[in-house]
Coordinates of C-alpha atoms in Angstrom, one line a residue:
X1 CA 307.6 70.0 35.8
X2 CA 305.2 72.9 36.2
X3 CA 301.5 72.4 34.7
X4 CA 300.5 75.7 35.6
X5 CA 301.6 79.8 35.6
X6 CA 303.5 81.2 37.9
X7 CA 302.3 84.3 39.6
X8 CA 303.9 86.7 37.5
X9 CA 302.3 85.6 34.5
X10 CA 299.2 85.1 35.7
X11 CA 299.0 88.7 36.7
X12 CA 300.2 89.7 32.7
X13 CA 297.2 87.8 32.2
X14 CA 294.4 90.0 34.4
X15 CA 296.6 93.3 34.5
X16 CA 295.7 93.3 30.4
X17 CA 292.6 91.8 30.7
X18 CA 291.2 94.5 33.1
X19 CA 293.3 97.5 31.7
X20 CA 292.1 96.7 28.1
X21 CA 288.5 96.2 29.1
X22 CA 288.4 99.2 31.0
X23 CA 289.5 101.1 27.8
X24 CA 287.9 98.9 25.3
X25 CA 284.1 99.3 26.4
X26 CA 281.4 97.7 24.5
X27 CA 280.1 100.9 23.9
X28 CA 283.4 101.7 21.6
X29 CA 284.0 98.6 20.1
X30 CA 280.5 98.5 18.5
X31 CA 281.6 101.8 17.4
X32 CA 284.5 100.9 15.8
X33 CA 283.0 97.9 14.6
X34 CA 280.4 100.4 12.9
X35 CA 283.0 102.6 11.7
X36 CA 285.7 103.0 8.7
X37 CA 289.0 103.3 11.2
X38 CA 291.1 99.9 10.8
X39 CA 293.0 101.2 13.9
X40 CA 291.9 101.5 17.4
X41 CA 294.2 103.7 19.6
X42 CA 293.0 103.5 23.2
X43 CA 293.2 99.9 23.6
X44 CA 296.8 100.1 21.5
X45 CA 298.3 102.6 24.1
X46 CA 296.7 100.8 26.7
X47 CA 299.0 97.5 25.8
X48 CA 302.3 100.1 25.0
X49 CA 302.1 101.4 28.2
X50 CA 302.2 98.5 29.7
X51 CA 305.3 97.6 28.0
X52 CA 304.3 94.1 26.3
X53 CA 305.3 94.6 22.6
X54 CA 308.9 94.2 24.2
X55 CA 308.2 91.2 26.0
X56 CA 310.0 88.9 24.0
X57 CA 312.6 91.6 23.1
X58 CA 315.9 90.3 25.0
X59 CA 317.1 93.1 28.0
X60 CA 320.2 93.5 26.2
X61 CA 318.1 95.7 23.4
X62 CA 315.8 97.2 26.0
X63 CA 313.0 94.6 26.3
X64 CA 311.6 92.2 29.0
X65 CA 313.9 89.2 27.6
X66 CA 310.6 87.0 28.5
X67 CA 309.5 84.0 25.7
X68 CA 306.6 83.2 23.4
X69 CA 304.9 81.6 26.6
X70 CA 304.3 85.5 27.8
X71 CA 303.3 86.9 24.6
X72 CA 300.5 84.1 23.9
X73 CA 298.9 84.7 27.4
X74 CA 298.9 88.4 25.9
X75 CA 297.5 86.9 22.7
X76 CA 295.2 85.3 24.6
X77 CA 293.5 88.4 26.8
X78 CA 293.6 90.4 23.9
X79 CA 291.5 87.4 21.7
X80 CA 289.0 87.4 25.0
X81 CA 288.5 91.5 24.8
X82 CA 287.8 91.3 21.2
X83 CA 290.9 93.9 20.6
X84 CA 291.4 95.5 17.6
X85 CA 294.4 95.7 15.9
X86 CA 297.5 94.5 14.8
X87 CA 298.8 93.2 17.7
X88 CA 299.8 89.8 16.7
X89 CA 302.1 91.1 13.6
X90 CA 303.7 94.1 16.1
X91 CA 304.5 90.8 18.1
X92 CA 306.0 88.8 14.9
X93 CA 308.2 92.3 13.7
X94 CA 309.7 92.8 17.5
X95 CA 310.9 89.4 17.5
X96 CA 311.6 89.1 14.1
X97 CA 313.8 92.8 14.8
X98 CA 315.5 90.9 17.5
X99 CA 316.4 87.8 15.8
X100 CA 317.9 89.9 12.4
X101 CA 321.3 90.0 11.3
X102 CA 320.6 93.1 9.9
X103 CA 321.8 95.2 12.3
X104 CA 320.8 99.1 10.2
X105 CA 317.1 97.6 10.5
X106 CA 317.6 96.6 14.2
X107 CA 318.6 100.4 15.1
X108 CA 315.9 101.7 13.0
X109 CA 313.5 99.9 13.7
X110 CA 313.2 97.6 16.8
X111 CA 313.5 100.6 19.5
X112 CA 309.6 102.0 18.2
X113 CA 308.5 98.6 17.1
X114 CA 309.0 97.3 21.2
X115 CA 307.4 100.8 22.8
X116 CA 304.5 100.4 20.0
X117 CA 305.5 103.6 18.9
X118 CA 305.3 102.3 15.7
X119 CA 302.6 100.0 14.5
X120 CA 303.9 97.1 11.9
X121 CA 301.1 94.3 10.9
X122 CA 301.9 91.0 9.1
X123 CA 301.7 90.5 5.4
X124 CA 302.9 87.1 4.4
X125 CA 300.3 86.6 1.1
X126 CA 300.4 83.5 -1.0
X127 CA 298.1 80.9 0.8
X128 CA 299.9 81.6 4.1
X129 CA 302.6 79.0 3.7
X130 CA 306.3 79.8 3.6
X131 CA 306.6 78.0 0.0
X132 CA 303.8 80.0 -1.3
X133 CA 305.4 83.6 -0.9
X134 CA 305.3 86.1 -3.9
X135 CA 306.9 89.5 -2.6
X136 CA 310.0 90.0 -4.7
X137 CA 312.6 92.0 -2.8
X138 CA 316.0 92.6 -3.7
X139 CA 316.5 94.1 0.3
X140 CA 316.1 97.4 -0.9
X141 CA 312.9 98.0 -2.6
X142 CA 310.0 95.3 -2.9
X143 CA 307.5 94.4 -5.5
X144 CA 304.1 92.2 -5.3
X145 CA 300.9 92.0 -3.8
X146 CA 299.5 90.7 -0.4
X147 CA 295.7 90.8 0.1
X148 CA 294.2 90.1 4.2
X149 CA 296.8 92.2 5.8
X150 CA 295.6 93.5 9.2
X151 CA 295.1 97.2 10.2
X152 CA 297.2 98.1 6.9
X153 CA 296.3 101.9 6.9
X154 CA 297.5 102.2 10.3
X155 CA 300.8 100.0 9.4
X156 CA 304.0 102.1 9.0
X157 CA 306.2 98.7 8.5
X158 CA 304.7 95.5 6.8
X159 CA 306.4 92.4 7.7
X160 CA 306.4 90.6 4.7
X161 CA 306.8 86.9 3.4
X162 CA 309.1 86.9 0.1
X163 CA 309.8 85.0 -2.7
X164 CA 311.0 81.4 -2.3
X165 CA 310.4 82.1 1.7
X166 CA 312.1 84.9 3.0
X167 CA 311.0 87.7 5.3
X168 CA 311.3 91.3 4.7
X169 CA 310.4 94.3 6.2
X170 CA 308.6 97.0 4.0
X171 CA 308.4 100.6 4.8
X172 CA 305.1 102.1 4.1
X173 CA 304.8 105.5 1.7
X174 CA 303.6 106.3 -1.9
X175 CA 304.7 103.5 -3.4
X176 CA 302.4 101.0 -1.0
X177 CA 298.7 101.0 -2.6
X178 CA 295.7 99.8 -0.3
X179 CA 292.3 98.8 -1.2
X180 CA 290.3 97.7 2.1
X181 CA 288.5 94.3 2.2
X182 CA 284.8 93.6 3.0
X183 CA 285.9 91.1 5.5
X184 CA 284.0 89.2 8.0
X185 CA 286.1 90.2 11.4
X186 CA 284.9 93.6 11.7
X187 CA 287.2 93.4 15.0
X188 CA 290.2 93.3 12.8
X189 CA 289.5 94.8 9.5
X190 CA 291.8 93.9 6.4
X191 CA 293.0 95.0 3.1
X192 CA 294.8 93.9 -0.2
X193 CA 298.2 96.2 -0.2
X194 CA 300.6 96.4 -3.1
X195 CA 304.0 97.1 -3.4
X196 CA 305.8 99.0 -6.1
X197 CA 309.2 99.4 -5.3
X198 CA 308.5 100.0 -1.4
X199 CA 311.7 100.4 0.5
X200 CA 312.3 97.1 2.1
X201 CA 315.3 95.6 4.4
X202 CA 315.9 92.0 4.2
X203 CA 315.8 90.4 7.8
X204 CA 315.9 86.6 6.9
X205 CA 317.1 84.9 3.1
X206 CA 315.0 82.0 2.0
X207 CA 316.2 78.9 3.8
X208 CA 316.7 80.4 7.1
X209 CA 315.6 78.7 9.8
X210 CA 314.3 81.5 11.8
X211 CA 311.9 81.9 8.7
X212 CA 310.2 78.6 10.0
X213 CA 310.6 79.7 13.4
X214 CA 308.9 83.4 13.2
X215 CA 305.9 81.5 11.3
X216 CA 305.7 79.1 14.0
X217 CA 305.0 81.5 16.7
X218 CA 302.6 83.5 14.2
X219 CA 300.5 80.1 14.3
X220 CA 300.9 80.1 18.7
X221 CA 299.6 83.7 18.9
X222 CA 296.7 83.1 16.3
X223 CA 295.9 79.8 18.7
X224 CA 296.2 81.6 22.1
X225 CA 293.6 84.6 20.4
X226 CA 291.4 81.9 19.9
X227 CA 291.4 80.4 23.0
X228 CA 290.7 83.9 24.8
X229 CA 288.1 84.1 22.8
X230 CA 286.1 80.9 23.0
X231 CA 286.7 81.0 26.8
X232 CA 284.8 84.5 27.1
X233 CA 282.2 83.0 24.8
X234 CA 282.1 80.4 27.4
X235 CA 282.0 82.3 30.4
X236 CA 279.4 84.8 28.6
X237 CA 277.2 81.6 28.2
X238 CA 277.5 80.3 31.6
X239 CA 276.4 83.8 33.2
X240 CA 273.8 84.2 30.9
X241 CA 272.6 80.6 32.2
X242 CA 272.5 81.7 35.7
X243 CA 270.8 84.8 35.1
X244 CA 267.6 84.2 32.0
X245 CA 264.7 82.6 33.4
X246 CA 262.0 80.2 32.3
X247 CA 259.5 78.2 33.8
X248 CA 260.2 80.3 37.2
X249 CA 263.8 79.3 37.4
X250 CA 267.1 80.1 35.3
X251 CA 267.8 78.3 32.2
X252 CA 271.1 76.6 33.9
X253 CA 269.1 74.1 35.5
X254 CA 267.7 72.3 32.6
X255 CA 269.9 69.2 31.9
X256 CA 269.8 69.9 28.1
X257 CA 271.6 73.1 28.8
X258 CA 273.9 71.8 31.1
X259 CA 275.1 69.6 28.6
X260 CA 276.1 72.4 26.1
X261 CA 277.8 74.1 28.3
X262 CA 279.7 71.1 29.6
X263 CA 280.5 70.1 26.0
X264 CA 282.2 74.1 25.3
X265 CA 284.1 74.1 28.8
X266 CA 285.4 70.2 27.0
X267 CA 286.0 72.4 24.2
X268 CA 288.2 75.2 25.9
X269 CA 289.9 74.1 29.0
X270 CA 292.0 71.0 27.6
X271 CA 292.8 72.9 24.9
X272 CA 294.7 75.6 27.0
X273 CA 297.3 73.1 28.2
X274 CA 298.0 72.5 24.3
X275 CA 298.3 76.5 23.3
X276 CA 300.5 76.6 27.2
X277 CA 303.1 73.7 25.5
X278 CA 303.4 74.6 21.7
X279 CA 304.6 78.4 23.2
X280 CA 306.7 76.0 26.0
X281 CA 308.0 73.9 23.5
X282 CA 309.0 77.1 20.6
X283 CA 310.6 79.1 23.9
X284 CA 313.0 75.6 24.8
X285 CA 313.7 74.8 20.7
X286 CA 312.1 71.6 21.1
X287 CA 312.2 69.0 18.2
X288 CA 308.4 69.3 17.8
X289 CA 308.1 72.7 18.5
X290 CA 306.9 73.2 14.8
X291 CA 304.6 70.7 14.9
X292 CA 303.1 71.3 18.7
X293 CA 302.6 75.1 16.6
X294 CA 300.4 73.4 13.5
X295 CA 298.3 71.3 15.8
X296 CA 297.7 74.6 18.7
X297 CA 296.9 76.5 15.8
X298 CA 294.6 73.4 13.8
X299 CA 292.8 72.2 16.9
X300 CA 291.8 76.0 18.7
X301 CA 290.9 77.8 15.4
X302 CA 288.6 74.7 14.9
X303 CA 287.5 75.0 18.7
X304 CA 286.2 78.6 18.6
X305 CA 284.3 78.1 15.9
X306 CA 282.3 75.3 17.5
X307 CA 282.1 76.9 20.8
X308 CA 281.0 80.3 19.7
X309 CA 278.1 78.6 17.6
X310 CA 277.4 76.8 20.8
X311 CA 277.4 80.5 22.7
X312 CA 274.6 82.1 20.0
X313 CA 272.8 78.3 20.5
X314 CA 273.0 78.8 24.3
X315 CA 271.7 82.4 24.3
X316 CA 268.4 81.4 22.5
X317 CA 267.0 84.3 20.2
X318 CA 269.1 87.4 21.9
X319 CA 272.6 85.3 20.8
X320 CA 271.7 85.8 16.9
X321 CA 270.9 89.8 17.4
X322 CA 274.0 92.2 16.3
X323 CA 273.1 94.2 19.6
X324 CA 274.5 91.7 22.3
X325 CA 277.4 91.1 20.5
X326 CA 278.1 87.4 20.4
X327 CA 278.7 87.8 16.3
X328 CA 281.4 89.8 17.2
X329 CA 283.8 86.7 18.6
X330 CA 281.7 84.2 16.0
X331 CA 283.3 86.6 13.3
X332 CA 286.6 86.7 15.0
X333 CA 286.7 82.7 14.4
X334 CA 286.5 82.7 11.5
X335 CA 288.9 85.0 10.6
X336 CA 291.6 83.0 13.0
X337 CA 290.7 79.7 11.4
X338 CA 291.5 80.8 7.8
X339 CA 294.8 83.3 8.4
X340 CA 298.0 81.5 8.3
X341 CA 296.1 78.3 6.9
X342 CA 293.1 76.3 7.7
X343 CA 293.0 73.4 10.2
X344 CA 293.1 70.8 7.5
X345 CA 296.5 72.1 6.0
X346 CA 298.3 72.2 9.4
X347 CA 297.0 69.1 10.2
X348 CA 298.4 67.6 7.0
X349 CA 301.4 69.5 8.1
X350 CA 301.8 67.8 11.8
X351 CA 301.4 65.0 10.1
X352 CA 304.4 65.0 7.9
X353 CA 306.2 66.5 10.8
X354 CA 305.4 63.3 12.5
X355 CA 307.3 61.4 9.4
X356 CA 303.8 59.3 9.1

């Protein structure tokens, strides 16, 4: 059994890493941050040219035919650039496209979905759950509303939980209203959007197990995001160790120190191996795929929160300023650890997926 990526994969990894840092300077994420836009386009054409909103797409429809494994080490470089955008739900439509019965919204859709030609974002509403989704849709108009939805006035298709735990795909136009949120990720701003009558294609009926399965890799990517976050946060903290002095020699040297930094590398690096088997264990259908997906998505949420208070704690007086940035990642936590449910529910979850 393999414990660690193959070459290929590890050069997904720092081929996006670079590209999108290249494109995605500090300089114009602060200025996004700072702005009104929910939509940022440079580090969005940076990913489509590379070709990796069709990774999971199967050759046979004109993508990579590659798994969930892939698309969460994407996930994850993205989460440690701070990338705007909806990523995560263009992601969630392209394989939900490819997974569909519906064949007219396969042709119509899946081709721009995969070449990020057109953006689509995640909507699922209710408290995240599959049970608690309110979007009525007859598959060919929808009604309801869905606040926290990612990047909404850049969205031309909303992937949509319905009623009794279906999945739908809505077409935006007049008849989709939406009011932006004050929310704390500035990195990935979000809105309340209402339907009235949208146009909307069914892709999967309530009690379709591909319904479970599409939320289950939702709860991988929002894992692997954390994880690329909370190891920059890490790294960040580390340099800045080896560079700040006191006392005539760096900060890294005093034992207190080296003990919160030991305790956030504890925090990150077992963790990977857990985000690494949950998107193993979706791509093989494993029996516990579901629940390997609550715990990735419990345990890393709860992980970047600790270790980017432990990055500001690290950084001294500079790590609380909105100028160096660390607030930007901080906020980014705790955005992943409420979307798609907080730790405790998918804990609970595992749990009962356990049969204890």
């Amino acid at each position: 059994m393999r414990f660690h990526l193959d070459s290929d994969q590890i050069a997904i990894q720092d081929t996006l890493f670079g590209v999108v840092s290249e494109v995605l300077t500090r300089e114009k994420l602060d200025a996004f941050i700072d702005g009104e836009g929910d939509f940022e386009p440079d580090s969005w054409a940076a990913v489509s040219e590379l070709e990796f909103f069709g990774l999971m797409v199967p050759e046979a429809l004109g993508g990579s035919g590659l798994g969930l494994l892939e698309a969460a080490l994407v996930s994850e470089s993205l989460g440690r650039a701070a990338a705007p955008g909806p990523f995560i739900g263009q992601f969630l439509t392209a394989i939900a496209l490819s997974s569909t019965t519906n064949e007219t919204a396969r042709d119509a859709f899946l081709d721009g979905v995969a070449k990020g030609k057109t953006v689509s974002t995640f909507a699922f509403g209710g408290n995240w759950l599959p049970e608690s989704w309110s979007v009525e849709s007859d598959g060919k108009s929808a009604r309801g509303e869905v606040r926290f939805v990612p990047s909404a006035n850049a969205a031309s298709l909303f992937l949509t939980g319905t009623k009794n735990g279906g999945i739908a795909l809505i077409e935006a136009g007049d008849e989709v209203a939406i009011n932006r949120h004050r929310s704390t990720d500035r990195s990935r701003p979000a809105s309340a959007v209402k339907f009235d009558e949208a146009a909307a294609h069914t892709l999967f009926e309530p009690g379709d197990p591909l319904v479970q399965r599409l939320f289950d890799a939702a709860l991988v990517l929002i894992a692997a995001d954390a994880l690329g976050g909370a190891q920059y946060c890490a790294d960040l903290s580390v340099s800045y160790a080896k560079e700040r002095e006191q006392f005539g020699q760096p900060i890294g040297r005093f034992q207190a120190l080296k003990h919160q930094l030991s305790t956030m590398a504890l925090n990150v690096e077992p963790s990977r191996s857990l985000v690494w088997y949950a998107a193993h264990a979706w791509d093989e259908e494993q029996k516990d795929a579901s629940r390997t997906a609550a715990l990735a998505k419990a345990h890393l949420c709860d992980r970047f929160v600790e270790v980017t208070r432990d990055a500001i704690a690290a950084h001294g007086g500079i790590g609380y300023t909105w100028e160096y940035g660390l607030n930007i990642w901080f906020r980014r936590s705790v955005f992943d650890r409420a979307v798609l449910g907080s730790p405790s529910v998918h804990r609970e979850r595992a749990a009962t997926l356990a049969g204890w």
